[in-house]
Tab-separated table of C-alpha atoms in Angstrom:
chain	number	residue	atom	x	y	z
A	1	MET	CA	11.059	-25.184	6.321
A	2	ASP	CA	7.343	-25.231	6.266
A	3	PHE	CA	7.379	-22.031	8.306
A	4	LEU	CA	3.423	-21.570	7.194
A	5	SER	CA	2.576	-24.526	9.173
A	6	ARG	CA	0.554	-26.107	6.416
A	7	GLU	CA	2.060	-29.163	5.664
A	8	GLY	CA	0.910	-30.558	9.469
A	9	SER	CA	-2.460	-28.696	9.511
A	10	PRO	CA	-5.406	-30.642	8.889
A	11	ILE	CA	-6.847	-28.217	6.485
A	12	PRO	CA	-7.270	-30.102	3.055
A	13	ALA	CA	-5.507	-28.578	-0.237
A	14	GLU	CA	-8.754	-27.737	-1.548
A	15	LEU	CA	-9.500	-25.449	1.267
A	16	TRP	CA	-6.260	-24.145	1.257
A	17	GLU	CA	-6.621	-23.387	-2.388
A	18	ARG	CA	-9.939	-21.465	-1.717
A	19	ILE	CA	-8.302	-19.441	1.178
A	20	ASP	CA	-5.527	-18.384	-0.860
A	21	ASP	CA	-7.808	-17.210	-3.651
A	22	THR	CA	-10.015	-15.139	-1.227
A	23	VAL	CA	-7.046	-13.424	0.419
A	24	VAL	CA	-5.318	-12.430	-2.742
A	25	SER	CA	-8.594	-11.477	-4.643
A	26	THR	CA	-9.861	-9.302	-1.517
A	27	ALA	CA	-6.320	-7.520	-1.171
A	28	LYS	CA	-5.859	-6.720	-4.823
A	29	LYS	CA	-9.619	-5.103	-4.514
A	30	THR	CA	-8.371	-3.256	-1.242
A	31	LEU	CA	-4.898	-1.990	-1.941
A	32	THR	CA	-4.291	1.509	-2.909
A	33	GLY	CA	-0.327	1.755	-2.674
A	34	ARG	CA	0.656	-0.665	-4.679
A	35	ARG	CA	-1.743	0.484	-7.738
A	36	PHE	CA	1.026	2.995	-8.350
A	37	ILE	CA	4.079	2.423	-6.642
A	38	SER	CA	6.662	-0.168	-8.044
A	39	LEU	CA	7.049	-3.449	-6.407
A	40	TYR	CA	10.848	-4.497	-5.535
A	41	GLY	CA	11.049	-8.046	-4.560
A	42	PRO	CA	9.583	-10.377	-3.273
A	43	LEU	CA	13.011	-11.104	-1.643
A	44	GLY	CA	11.997	-13.871	0.343
A	45	ALA	CA	10.672	-14.152	3.937
A	46	GLY	CA	13.835	-14.441	5.363
A	47	VAL	CA	15.120	-11.001	4.554
A	48	GLN	CA	14.920	-9.016	7.427
A	49	SER	CA	16.311	-5.489	6.057
A	50	ILE	CA	17.242	-3.623	3.228
A	51	ASN	CA	19.223	-0.245	2.160
A	52	VAL	CA	17.284	2.588	1.986
A	53	ASP	CA	19.134	5.778	-0.087
A	54	ASN	CA	18.707	9.043	-0.488
A	55	VAL	CA	19.658	9.245	-4.216
A	56	PRO	CA	20.943	12.928	-4.336
A	57	GLU	CA	22.988	12.853	-1.539
A	58	LEU	CA	24.337	9.153	-2.459
A	59	GLU	CA	28.117	9.089	-2.438
A	60	GLU	CA	31.044	6.851	-1.321
A	61	THR	CA	33.546	8.678	0.848
A	62	GLU	CA	37.214	8.658	-0.100
A	63	GLY	CA	39.887	7.069	2.006
A	64	SER	CA	41.596	3.789	2.931
A	65	ILE	CA	38.117	3.118	5.260
A	66	SER	CA	35.239	4.487	3.373
A	67	VAL	CA	31.377	4.493	3.984
A	68	ILE	CA	28.278	5.506	1.558
A	69	LYS	CA	27.030	8.499	2.549
A	70	GLY	CA	23.194	8.985	2.060
A	71	ARG	CA	22.535	5.367	2.686
A	72	THR	CA	20.708	3.895	5.837
A	73	TYR	CA	19.245	0.396	6.483
A	74	LYS	CA	15.809	-0.585	7.760
A	75	GLN	CA	13.961	-3.615	9.142
A	76	ILE	CA	11.560	-4.618	6.942
A	77	PRO	CA	8.302	-4.922	9.220
A	78	LEU	CA	6.087	-7.819	9.383
A	79	ILE	CA	2.338	-7.047	8.831
A	80	THR	CA	-0.037	-9.595	10.097
A	81	GLN	CA	-3.913	-10.331	10.919
A	82	ASP	CA	-5.382	-13.151	12.259
A	83	PHE	CA	-8.524	-15.175	11.230
A	84	PRO	CA	-10.591	-18.211	12.448
A	85	LEU	CA	-12.604	-21.016	10.837
A	86	LEU	CA	-14.920	-22.761	13.164
A	87	TRP	CA	-14.874	-26.455	13.495
A	88	ARG	CA	-18.781	-26.521	13.373
A	89	ASP	CA	-19.090	-24.320	10.331
A	90	LEU	CA	-16.362	-26.672	8.363
A	91	GLU	CA	-18.356	-29.629	9.509
A	92	PHE	CA	-21.526	-28.364	8.289
A	93	ALA	CA	-20.079	-27.403	5.023
A	94	GLU	CA	-18.983	-30.814	4.566
A	95	ARG	CA	-21.961	-32.823	5.452
A	96	MET	CA	-24.013	-30.435	3.439
A	97	GLY	CA	-22.150	-30.686	0.581
A	98	LEU	CA	-21.512	-26.755	0.620
A	99	PRO	CA	-18.318	-24.263	0.164
A	100	VAL	CA	-16.726	-23.036	3.562
A	101	ASP	CA	-17.765	-19.418	4.132
A	102	LEU	CA	-14.703	-17.580	4.121
A	103	SER	CA	-16.175	-14.330	4.769
A	104	SER	CA	-13.233	-14.021	7.945
A	105	ALA	CA	-10.685	-14.532	5.728
A	106	ALA	CA	-11.965	-11.893	3.421
A	107	GLN	CA	-12.178	-9.660	6.153
A	108	ALA	CA	-8.697	-10.261	7.564
A	109	ALA	CA	-7.509	-9.811	3.928
A	110	ALA	CA	-8.831	-6.408	3.904
A	111	GLN	CA	-7.491	-5.199	7.362
A	112	CYS	CA	-4.169	-6.425	6.096
A	113	ALA	CA	-3.973	-4.393	3.031
A	114	LEU	CA	-5.126	-1.568	4.723
A	115	LYS	CA	-2.309	-1.835	7.437
A	116	GLU	CA	0.228	-1.859	4.283
A	117	ASP	CA	-1.698	1.283	2.946
A	118	GLU	CA	-1.235	2.971	6.448
A	119	LEU	CA	2.490	2.156	6.482
A	120	ILE	CA	2.580	3.626	2.861
A	121	PHE	CA	0.816	6.754	3.545
A	122	LEU	CA	0.928	7.507	7.274
A	123	GLY	CA	3.949	5.110	8.189
A	124	SER	CA	4.553	4.272	11.975
A	125	GLU	CA	5.512	6.784	14.254
A	126	GLU	CA	5.930	4.317	17.412
A	127	LEU	CA	8.137	2.320	15.126
A	128	GLY	CA	10.118	5.099	13.749
A	129	TYR	CA	8.877	4.407	10.124
A	130	LYS	CA	7.675	7.255	7.847
A	131	GLY	CA	5.359	7.566	5.180
A	132	LEU	CA	4.287	9.273	1.919
A	133	LEU	CA	2.383	12.267	4.168
A	134	THR	CA	4.831	12.201	7.101
A	135	GLU	CA	8.678	12.150	5.336
A	136	GLU	CA	10.770	14.820	6.508
A	137	GLY	CA	11.981	17.069	3.618
A	138	ILE	CA	8.853	16.528	0.995
A	139	THR	CA	7.197	19.260	-0.655
A	140	HIS	CA	3.852	20.557	0.976
A	141	LEU	CA	1.611	23.011	-0.640
A	142	PRO	CA	-1.644	24.896	0.536
A	143	ILE	CA	-4.585	23.088	-1.080
A	144	SER	CA	-7.238	25.060	-2.644
A	145	ASP	CA	-10.914	24.634	-2.445
A	146	TRP	CA	-11.543	21.919	-4.666
A	147	SER	CA	-15.437	22.213	-4.455
A	148	GLU	CA	-14.942	25.463	-6.632
A	149	GLY	CA	-13.803	26.010	-10.245
A	150	GLU	CA	-10.564	24.724	-11.537
A	151	ASN	CA	-9.017	24.533	-8.182
A	152	PRO	CA	-8.055	20.885	-8.221
A	153	PHE	CA	-6.715	20.845	-12.082
A	154	LYS	CA	-4.610	24.346	-10.762
A	155	ASP	CA	-3.213	22.334	-7.888
A	156	VAL	CA	-2.414	19.402	-9.771
A	157	THR	CA	-0.613	21.324	-12.738
A	158	GLU	CA	1.257	23.579	-10.194
A	159	GLY	CA	2.621	20.215	-8.812
A	160	LEU	CA	3.737	18.955	-12.239
A	161	THR	CA	5.381	22.092	-12.783
A	162	ARG	CA	7.330	21.773	-9.693
A	163	PHE	CA	8.222	18.174	-10.747
A	164	PHE	CA	9.257	19.524	-14.208
A	165	ALA	CA	11.359	22.269	-12.676
A	166	ASN	CA	13.525	19.615	-10.350
A	167	GLY	CA	13.868	17.324	-13.118
A	168	ILE	CA	11.414	14.700	-11.621
A	169	LEU	CA	10.074	13.015	-14.823
A	170	GLY	CA	8.137	9.898	-15.420
A	171	ARG	CA	4.678	8.485	-14.474
A	172	TYR	CA	2.817	10.725	-11.993
A	173	ALA	CA	0.019	9.782	-9.779
A	174	LEU	CA	-2.516	11.633	-7.616
A	175	VAL	CA	-4.250	10.082	-4.400
A	176	THR	CA	-6.834	11.881	-2.590
A	177	CYS	CA	-9.121	11.133	0.193
A	178	PRO	CA	-12.618	10.330	-0.573
A	179	GLY	CA	-13.829	13.634	0.011
A	180	LEU	CA	-11.756	15.542	-2.493
A	181	PHE	CA	-12.266	12.691	-4.934
A	182	ALA	CA	-16.246	13.296	-4.701
A	183	ASP	CA	-15.196	17.139	-5.566
A	184	LEU	CA	-13.580	15.874	-8.549
A	185	GLN	CA	-16.606	14.639	-10.069
A	186	ARG	CA	-18.057	18.209	-10.588
A	187	ILE	CA	-18.738	19.017	-14.153
A	188	GLN	CA	-17.502	22.352	-15.451
A	189	GLN	CA	-19.756	24.726	-16.747
A	190	GLY	CA	-19.901	25.282	-20.503
A	191	THR	CA	-17.577	22.086	-21.000
A	192	GLY	CA	-19.677	19.088	-20.493
A	193	THR	CA	-16.305	17.723	-18.436
A	194	THR	CA	-15.565	17.000	-15.026
A	195	GLU	CA	-12.231	17.925	-13.188
A	196	TYR	CA	-11.753	14.211	-12.778
A	197	GLU	CA	-11.518	13.800	-16.601
A	198	ARG	CA	-9.322	16.307	-17.122
A	199	ILE	CA	-7.236	15.195	-14.464
A	200	MET	CA	-7.113	11.403	-15.650
A	201	LYS	CA	-6.149	12.773	-18.850
A	202	LEU	CA	-3.371	14.973	-17.500
A	203	LEU	CA	-1.703	11.915	-15.293
A	204	ASP	CA	-2.356	8.916	-17.794
A	205	GLY	CA	-5.502	7.585	-15.874
A	206	ASN	CA	-3.420	7.370	-12.536
A	207	VAL	CA	-5.743	8.852	-10.031
A	208	PHE	CA	-6.742	7.072	-6.783
A	209	LYS	CA	-8.423	7.355	-3.705
A	210	THR	CA	-7.885	6.008	0.061
A	211	PRO	CA	-9.606	6.956	3.346
A	212	LEU	CA	-6.226	7.363	5.066
A	213	ILE	CA	-5.226	10.632	4.032
A	214	ARG	CA	-8.355	12.879	5.251
A	215	GLY	CA	-8.711	16.466	3.631
A	216	ARG	CA	-5.385	16.102	1.818
A	217	ALA	CA	-4.218	14.826	-1.669
A	218	ILE	CA	-0.476	13.611	-2.713
A	219	LEU	CA	0.943	13.959	-6.318
A	220	VAL	CA	3.826	11.859	-6.442
A	221	CYS	CA	6.379	10.546	-9.637
A	222	ALA	CA	6.156	6.995	-8.978
A	223	GLU	CA	9.027	5.920	-11.098
A	224	PRO	CA	10.889	3.198	-8.905
A	225	GLN	CA	14.337	5.530	-8.787
A	226	TYR	CA	11.953	7.703	-6.790
A	227	ILE	CA	9.859	5.487	-4.600
A	228	ASP	CA	9.412	1.882	-4.487
A	229	LEU	CA	7.563	-0.749	-2.260
A	230	VAL	CA	10.075	-3.699	-0.898
A	231	ILE	CA	8.542	-6.897	-0.500
A	232	GLY	CA	10.251	-9.388	1.559
A	233	GLN	CA	7.353	-11.890	1.649
A	234	ASP	CA	4.504	-11.394	-0.341
A	235	MET	CA	0.776	-11.725	1.432
A	236	VAL	CA	0.407	-15.279	2.441
A	237	THR	CA	-1.769	-17.105	5.191
A	238	ALA	CA	-0.364	-19.541	7.604
A	239	TYR	CA	-1.719	-22.276	9.868
A	240	LEU	CA	-1.774	-20.247	13.362
A	241	GLU	CA	-3.153	-22.899	15.883
A	242	THR	CA	-6.221	-25.063	16.763
A	243	ARG	CA	-7.954	-24.107	19.949
A	244	ASN	CA	-10.931	-25.225	21.424
A	245	LEU	CA	-11.204	-27.300	18.248
A	246	ASN	CA	-11.601	-24.152	16.121
A	247	HIS	CA	-8.714	-23.626	13.491
A	248	TYR	CA	-7.079	-20.247	13.526
A	249	PHE	CA	-4.772	-18.830	10.502
A	250	ARG	CA	-2.637	-15.855	10.149
A	251	ILE	CA	-2.163	-13.690	7.086
A	252	MET	CA	1.048	-12.035	6.830
A	253	GLU	CA	3.636	-10.182	4.895
A	254	THR	CA	6.949	-8.060	5.173
A	255	ALA	CA	6.906	-4.849	3.088
A	256	LEU	CA	8.740	-1.607	3.262
A	257	LEU	CA	8.177	1.990	1.461
A	258	ARG	CA	11.437	3.565	0.121
A	259	ILE	CA	11.434	7.142	-0.547
A	260	LYS	CA	14.476	7.660	-2.497
A	261	ASN	CA	14.238	11.200	-3.589
A	262	LYS	CA	11.642	13.544	-1.471
A	263	ALA	CA	11.250	15.915	-4.344
A	264	ALA	CA	9.121	13.230	-6.030
A	265	VAL	CA	6.412	13.723	-3.716
A	266	ILE	CA	4.064	16.537	-3.239
A	267	VAL	CA	1.500	16.716	-0.281
A	268	PHE	CA	-1.531	19.172	-0.965
A	269	ASP	CA	-2.673	20.101	2.820
């Protein structure tokens, strides 16, 4: 079944290829969560739900009728963003032998990527989804003034120490807001080294930033046994409709964050 409605659309294959390239390349530049979170999937567009396990509590009850404790099932949310291509622009490009301006597709892809990151970091209170910042039971530590001394390095090492004590081992990543990321660029007096460089070495280069976590930072152990991102349908573009001779498209994906061990997430706030 062509649920993307491409086969019956008036859009030629060459333009579809350019749209796909634009959407994918823009999303890759925008996405933050996927840079450190392991992906589970793609499972397919028709997969609507997935188990979410709290691994430390996971066990099967005994008896003639048994269930799995520590396991729930969640719907995989659908994320969408629409954009138009105007018929006059397409006609002009064809007559003049120019490439079609796909700025609207690029902007829509960036917005779709931000929606995915918002789901990862903040969740959706309205729909009952938790994110890295909002999940109940994760560790919260007070953040120091990162504009002074070695405070950023000290906070991160304190977080790592907690991971070690809880047996949370593997690939670590730090995500900050832009303001804290700027604070990391200070050169430590007498060393010629910035806090950013020190923490990058400590975390094997896994330091990222996003505007979605204002005034805060997140330290995670990003191994898939602790956290992953379920992908049903990866980001793809469908033909939506023709209206007033103009063509409308929908970028969509299905994705769900799974925090399997809450001890693998530390929020500095």
